[in-house]
PDB file of C-alpha atoms in Angstrom:
ATOM      1  CA  UNK L   1     -76.339 -71.110 -29.914  1.00  0.00           C
ATOM      2  CA  UNK L   2     -79.398 -72.929 -28.580  1.00  0.00           C
ATOM      3  CA  UNK L   3     -81.993 -70.716 -26.969  1.00  0.00           C
ATOM      4  CA  UNK L   4     -83.464 -71.373 -23.574  1.00  0.00           C
ATOM      5  CA  UNK L   5     -87.212 -71.299 -22.975  1.00  0.00           C
ATOM      6  CA  UNK L   6     -86.636 -68.019 -21.150  1.00  0.00           C
ATOM      7  CA  UNK L   7     -84.795 -66.517 -24.152  1.00  0.00           C
ATOM      8  CA  UNK L   8     -87.521 -67.634 -26.558  1.00  0.00           C
ATOM      9  CA  UNK L   9     -90.162 -66.027 -24.332  1.00  0.00           C
ATOM     10  CA  UNK L  10     -88.157 -62.793 -24.036  1.00  0.00           C
ATOM     11  CA  UNK L  11     -87.677 -62.643 -27.822  1.00  0.00           C
ATOM     12  CA  UNK L  12     -91.406 -63.154 -28.393  1.00  0.00           C
ATOM     13  CA  UNK L  13     -92.351 -60.465 -25.865  1.00  0.00           C
ATOM     14  CA  UNK L  14     -89.839 -58.099 -27.454  1.00  0.00           C
ATOM     15  CA  UNK L  15     -91.359 -58.806 -30.870  1.00  0.00           C
ATOM     16  CA  UNK L  16     -94.858 -58.161 -29.503  1.00  0.00           C
ATOM     17  CA  UNK L  17     -93.641 -54.807 -28.127  1.00  0.00           C
ATOM     18  CA  UNK L  18     -92.202 -53.871 -31.521  1.00  0.00           C
ATOM     19  CA  UNK L  19     -95.465 -54.837 -33.267  1.00  0.00           C
ATOM     20  CA  UNK L  20     -97.439 -52.809 -30.722  1.00  0.00           C
ATOM     21  CA  UNK L  21     -95.115 -49.827 -31.228  1.00  0.00           C
ATOM     22  CA  UNK L  22     -95.888 -49.770 -34.945  1.00  0.00           C
ATOM     23  CA  UNK L  23     -99.649 -50.098 -34.354  1.00  0.00           C
ATOM     24  CA  UNK L  24     -99.843 -53.828 -35.152  1.00  0.00           C
ATOM     25  CA  UNK L  25     -98.429 -53.616 -38.631  1.00  0.00           C
ATOM     26  CA  UNK L  26     -96.348 -56.717 -39.344  1.00  0.00           C
ATOM     27  CA  UNK L  27     -93.338 -56.608 -41.596  1.00  0.00           C
ATOM     28  CA  UNK L  28     -92.326 -59.777 -43.452  1.00  0.00           C
ATOM     29  CA  UNK L  29     -89.263 -59.995 -41.157  1.00  0.00           C
ATOM     30  CA  UNK L  30     -91.475 -59.855 -38.057  1.00  0.00           C
ATOM     31  CA  UNK L  31     -93.771 -62.557 -39.456  1.00  0.00           C
ATOM     32  CA  UNK L  32     -90.733 -64.768 -40.074  1.00  0.00           C
ATOM     33  CA  UNK L  33     -89.371 -64.048 -36.563  1.00  0.00           C
ATOM     34  CA  UNK L  34     -92.737 -64.988 -35.018  1.00  0.00           C
ATOM     35  CA  UNK L  35     -92.773 -68.244 -37.016  1.00  0.00           C
ATOM     36  CA  UNK L  36     -89.198 -69.032 -35.927  1.00  0.00           C
ATOM     37  CA  UNK L  37     -90.061 -68.303 -32.274  1.00  0.00           C
ATOM     38  CA  UNK L  38     -93.106 -70.571 -32.492  1.00  0.00           C
ATOM     39  CA  UNK L  39     -90.974 -73.388 -34.001  1.00  0.00           C
ATOM     40  CA  UNK L  40     -88.264 -72.890 -31.352  1.00  0.00           C
ATOM     41  CA  UNK L  41     -90.902 -72.903 -28.621  1.00  0.00           C
ATOM     42  CA  UNK L  42     -92.357 -76.156 -29.935  1.00  0.00           C
ATOM     43  CA  UNK L  43     -88.927 -77.795 -30.119  1.00  0.00           C
ATOM     44  CA  UNK L  44     -87.937 -76.597 -26.649  1.00  0.00           C
ATOM     45  CA  UNK L  45     -91.348 -77.604 -25.272  1.00  0.00           C
ATOM     46  CA  UNK L  46     -90.877 -81.138 -26.607  1.00  0.00           C
ATOM     47  CA  UNK L  47     -87.504 -81.320 -24.864  1.00  0.00           C
ATOM     48  CA  UNK L  48     -89.021 -80.116 -21.585  1.00  0.00           C
ATOM     49  CA  UNK L  49     -91.917 -82.584 -21.803  1.00  0.00           C
ATOM     50  CA  UNK L  50     -89.594 -85.510 -22.586  1.00  0.00           C
ATOM     51  CA  UNK L  51     -87.321 -84.589 -19.679  1.00  0.00           C
ATOM     52  CA  UNK L  52     -90.305 -84.203 -17.323  1.00  0.00           C
ATOM     53  CA  UNK L  53     -91.520 -87.650 -18.415  1.00  0.00           C
ATOM     54  CA  UNK L  54     -88.131 -89.231 -17.768  1.00  0.00           C
ATOM     55  CA  UNK L  55     -87.917 -87.577 -14.343  1.00  0.00           C
ATOM     56  CA  UNK L  56     -91.431 -88.780 -13.445  1.00  0.00           C
ATOM     57  CA  UNK L  57     -90.464 -92.266 -14.565  1.00  0.00           C
ATOM     58  CA  UNK L  58     -87.323 -92.070 -12.428  1.00  0.00           C
ATOM     59  CA  UNK L  59     -89.438 -91.004  -9.435  1.00  0.00           C
ATOM     60  CA  UNK L  60     -91.742 -93.998 -10.010  1.00  0.00           C
ATOM     61  CA  UNK L  61     -88.731 -96.341 -10.039  1.00  0.00           C
ATOM     62  CA  UNK L  62     -87.409 -94.653  -6.879  1.00  0.00           C
ATOM     63  CA  UNK L  63     -90.799 -95.223  -5.178  1.00  0.00           C
ATOM     64  CA  UNK L  64     -90.644 -98.925  -6.096  1.00  0.00           C
ATOM     65  CA  UNK L  65     -87.090 -99.124  -4.745  1.00  0.00           C
ATOM     66  CA  UNK L  66     -88.112 -97.356  -1.523  1.00  0.00           C
ATOM     67  CA  UNK L  67     -90.892 -99.936  -1.030  1.00  0.00           C
ATOM     68  CA  UNK L  68     -88.443-102.763  -1.703  1.00  0.00           C
ATOM     69  CA  UNK L  69     -85.885-101.350   0.736  1.00  0.00           C
ATOM     70  CA  UNK L  70     -88.576-100.671   3.367  1.00  0.00           C
ATOM     71  CA  UNK L  71     -89.718-104.309   3.131  1.00  0.00           C
ATOM     72  CA  UNK L  72     -86.085-105.452   3.361  1.00  0.00           C
ATOM     73  CA  UNK L  73     -85.525-103.249   6.425  1.00  0.00           C
ATOM     74  CA  UNK L  74     -88.658-104.615   8.116  1.00  0.00           C
ATOM     75  CA  UNK L  75     -87.549-108.183   7.405  1.00  0.00           C
ATOM     76  CA  UNK L  76     -84.089-107.383   8.777  1.00  0.00           C
ATOM     77  CA  UNK L  77     -85.611-105.812  11.919  1.00  0.00           C
ATOM     78  CA  UNK L  78     -87.686-108.966  12.466  1.00  0.00           C
ATOM     79  CA  UNK L  79     -84.564-111.140  12.209  1.00  0.00           C
ATOM     80  CA  UNK L  80     -82.760-108.883  14.705  1.00  0.00           C
ATOM     81  CA  UNK L  81     -85.682-109.085  17.162  1.00  0.00           C
ATOM     82  CA  UNK L  82     -85.799-112.884  16.792  1.00  0.00           C
ATOM     83  CA  UNK L  83     -82.053-113.217  17.432  1.00  0.00           C
ATOM     84  CA  UNK L  84     -82.174-110.847  20.423  1.00  0.00           C
ATOM     85  CA  UNK L  85     -85.097-112.846  21.848  1.00  0.00           C
ATOM     86  CA  UNK L  86     -83.063-116.068  21.516  1.00  0.00           C
ATOM     87  CA  UNK L  87     -80.061-114.458  23.255  1.00  0.00           C
ATOM     88  CA  UNK L  88     -82.305-113.229  26.076  1.00  0.00           C
ATOM     89  CA  UNK L  89     -83.829-116.692  26.511  1.00  0.00           C
ATOM     90  CA  UNK L  90     -80.327-118.227  26.618  1.00  0.00           C
ATOM     91  CA  UNK L  91     -79.244-115.635  29.193  1.00  0.00           C
ATOM     92  CA  UNK L  92     -82.297-116.409  31.349  1.00  0.00           C
ATOM     93  CA  UNK L  93     -81.386-120.110  31.381  1.00  0.00           C
ATOM     94  CA  UNK L  94     -77.565-119.917  31.544  1.00  0.00           C
ATOM     95  CA  UNK L  95     -76.993-116.554  33.187  1.00  0.00           C
ATOM     96  CA  UNK L  96     -74.509-114.005  31.843  1.00  0.00           C
ATOM     97  CA  UNK L  97     -72.117-115.433  29.265  1.00  0.00           C
ATOM     98  CA  UNK L  98     -69.303-114.214  27.076  1.00  0.00           C
ATOM     99  CA  UNK L  99     -69.136-114.414  23.296  1.00  0.00           C
ATOM    100  CA  UNK L 100     -65.673-113.407  22.198  1.00  0.00           C
ATOM    101  CA  UNK L 101     -65.217-109.780  23.266  1.00  0.00           C
ATOM    102  CA  UNK L 102     -68.918-109.317  24.072  1.00  0.00           C
ATOM    103  CA  UNK L 103     -70.883-110.260  27.185  1.00  0.00           C
ATOM    104  CA  UNK L 104     -74.552-111.187  27.071  1.00  0.00           C
ATOM    105  CA  UNK L 105     -76.316-109.972  30.196  1.00  0.00           C
ATOM    106  CA  UNK L 106     -79.437-108.102  31.251  1.00  0.00           C
ATOM    107  CA  UNK L 107     -80.008-104.842  33.037  1.00  0.00           C
ATOM    108  CA  UNK L 108     -83.021-103.626  34.933  1.00  0.00           C
ATOM    109  CA  UNK L 109     -85.141-100.782  33.648  1.00  0.00           C
ATOM    110  CA  UNK L 110     -88.483 -99.292  34.512  1.00  0.00           C
ATOM    111  CA  UNK L 111     -91.249 -98.137  32.233  1.00  0.00           C
ATOM    112  CA  UNK L 112     -94.761 -96.872  32.787  1.00  0.00           C
ATOM    113  CA  UNK L 113     -97.605 -98.706  31.099  1.00  0.00           C
ATOM    114  CA  UNK L 114    -101.105 -97.223  31.077  1.00  0.00           C
ATOM    115  CA  UNK L 115    -103.997 -99.606  30.461  1.00  0.00           C
ATOM    116  CA  UNK L 116    -106.704 -96.988  29.853  1.00  0.00           C
ATOM    117  CA  UNK L 117    -105.784 -93.317  29.554  1.00  0.00           C
ATOM    118  CA  UNK L 118    -109.464 -92.348  29.925  1.00  0.00           C
ATOM    119  CA  UNK L 119    -109.500 -93.639  33.519  1.00  0.00           C
ATOM    120  CA  UNK L 120    -106.567 -91.444  34.598  1.00  0.00           C
ATOM    121  CA  UNK L 121    -107.171 -88.276  36.633  1.00  0.00           C
ATOM    122  CA  UNK L 122    -106.692 -85.057  34.625  1.00  0.00           C
ATOM    123  CA  UNK L 123    -103.414 -84.182  36.336  1.00  0.00           C
ATOM    124  CA  UNK L 124    -101.804 -87.246  34.720  1.00  0.00           C
ATOM    125  CA  UNK L 125    -102.939 -86.412  31.207  1.00  0.00           C
ATOM    126  CA  UNK L 126    -101.416 -84.217  28.563  1.00  0.00           C
ATOM    127  CA  UNK L 127    -103.986 -82.859  26.154  1.00  0.00           C
ATOM    128  CA  UNK L 128    -102.759 -81.854  22.719  1.00  0.00           C
ATOM    129  CA  UNK L 129    -105.034 -79.724  20.573  1.00  0.00           C
ATOM    130  CA  UNK L 130    -104.344 -79.290  16.902  1.00  0.00           C
ATOM    131  CA  UNK L 131    -106.412 -76.772  14.980  1.00  0.00           C
ATOM    132  CA  UNK L 132    -106.657 -76.751  11.231  1.00  0.00           C
ATOM    133  CA  UNK L 133    -108.912 -75.026   8.738  1.00  0.00           C
ATOM    134  CA  UNK L 134    -111.864 -76.937   7.288  1.00  0.00           C
ATOM    135  CA  UNK L 135    -111.002 -75.989   3.713  1.00  0.00           C
ATOM    136  CA  UNK L 136    -113.866 -77.960   2.182  1.00  0.00           C
ATOM    137  CA  UNK L 137    -116.451 -76.007   4.210  1.00  0.00           C
ATOM    138  CA  UNK L 138    -114.612 -72.722   3.597  1.00  0.00           C
ATOM    139  CA  UNK L 139    -114.712 -73.368  -0.157  1.00  0.00           C
ATOM    140  CA  UNK L 140    -118.444 -74.097  -0.096  1.00  0.00           C
ATOM    141  CA  UNK L 141    -119.214 -70.916   1.865  1.00  0.00           C
ATOM    142  CA  UNK L 142    -116.921 -68.745  -0.287  1.00  0.00           C
ATOM    143  CA  UNK L 143    -118.570 -70.063  -3.446  1.00  0.00           C
ATOM    144  CA  UNK L 144    -121.974 -69.174  -1.934  1.00  0.00           C
ATOM    145  CA  UNK L 145    -120.692 -65.597  -1.668  1.00  0.00           C
ATOM    146  CA  UNK L 146    -120.173 -65.561   2.088  1.00  0.00           C
ATOM    147  CA  UNK L 147    -117.329 -63.214   3.092  1.00  0.00           C
ATOM    148  CA  UNK L 148    -114.928 -64.710   5.628  1.00  0.00           C
ATOM    149  CA  UNK L 149    -112.278 -62.410   7.096  1.00  0.00           C
ATOM    150  CA  UNK L 150    -108.730 -63.559   6.310  1.00  0.00           C
ATOM    151  CA  UNK L 151    -109.840 -66.157   3.757  1.00  0.00           C
ATOM    152  CA  UNK L 152    -109.695 -65.877  -0.017  1.00  0.00           C
ATOM    153  CA  UNK L 153    -110.118 -68.353  -2.790  1.00  0.00           C
ATOM    154  CA  UNK L 154    -107.180 -68.232  -5.164  1.00  0.00           C
ATOM    155  CA  UNK L 155    -107.491 -69.486  -8.703  1.00  0.00           C
ATOM    156  CA  UNK L 156    -104.322 -71.195  -9.863  1.00  0.00           C
ATOM    157  CA  UNK L 157    -103.098 -72.425 -13.203  1.00  0.00           C
ATOM    158  CA  UNK L 158    -101.662 -75.904 -13.048  1.00  0.00           C
ATOM    159  CA  UNK L 159     -99.545 -77.347 -15.803  1.00  0.00           C
ATOM    160  CA  UNK L 160    -101.418 -79.949 -17.838  1.00  0.00           C
ATOM    161  CA  UNK L 161     -99.442 -82.123 -20.249  1.00  0.00           C
ATOM    162  CA  UNK L 162    -101.488 -84.511 -22.383  1.00  0.00           C
TER     163      UNK L 162
END
């Protein structure tokens, strides 16, 4: 049965506990088990790294496809706008007309257009305020030793595959 990375780690920790229990004295069987665990870990690690690489490659191809589809959608939207403009121009000249089961006509609508929002009185403005932390400044001050209530700098370990 193939071991999972989790099983290999559990076996190694169990072995470390056994070694600790006998005051660090290694038996030949324990040495062999440690060597086997290290080999299994290396083999499993290679599998993980290869799979991660293939998934990253897949994501790169997906990104390229998203860009291609986005460009196609934009082109399609431009064609639709062009065709709608032509239908509207024809309607303006000829009036309402039928195309099979569809009728080309116009309807009235109203919209509000504001030339310069800064010239509007306050009662006609909506002010949105978005607060966010200045993490760059917080980091500088924390590294200087300044204590800031509710803020801590957390050291993380990020996976690095070379």
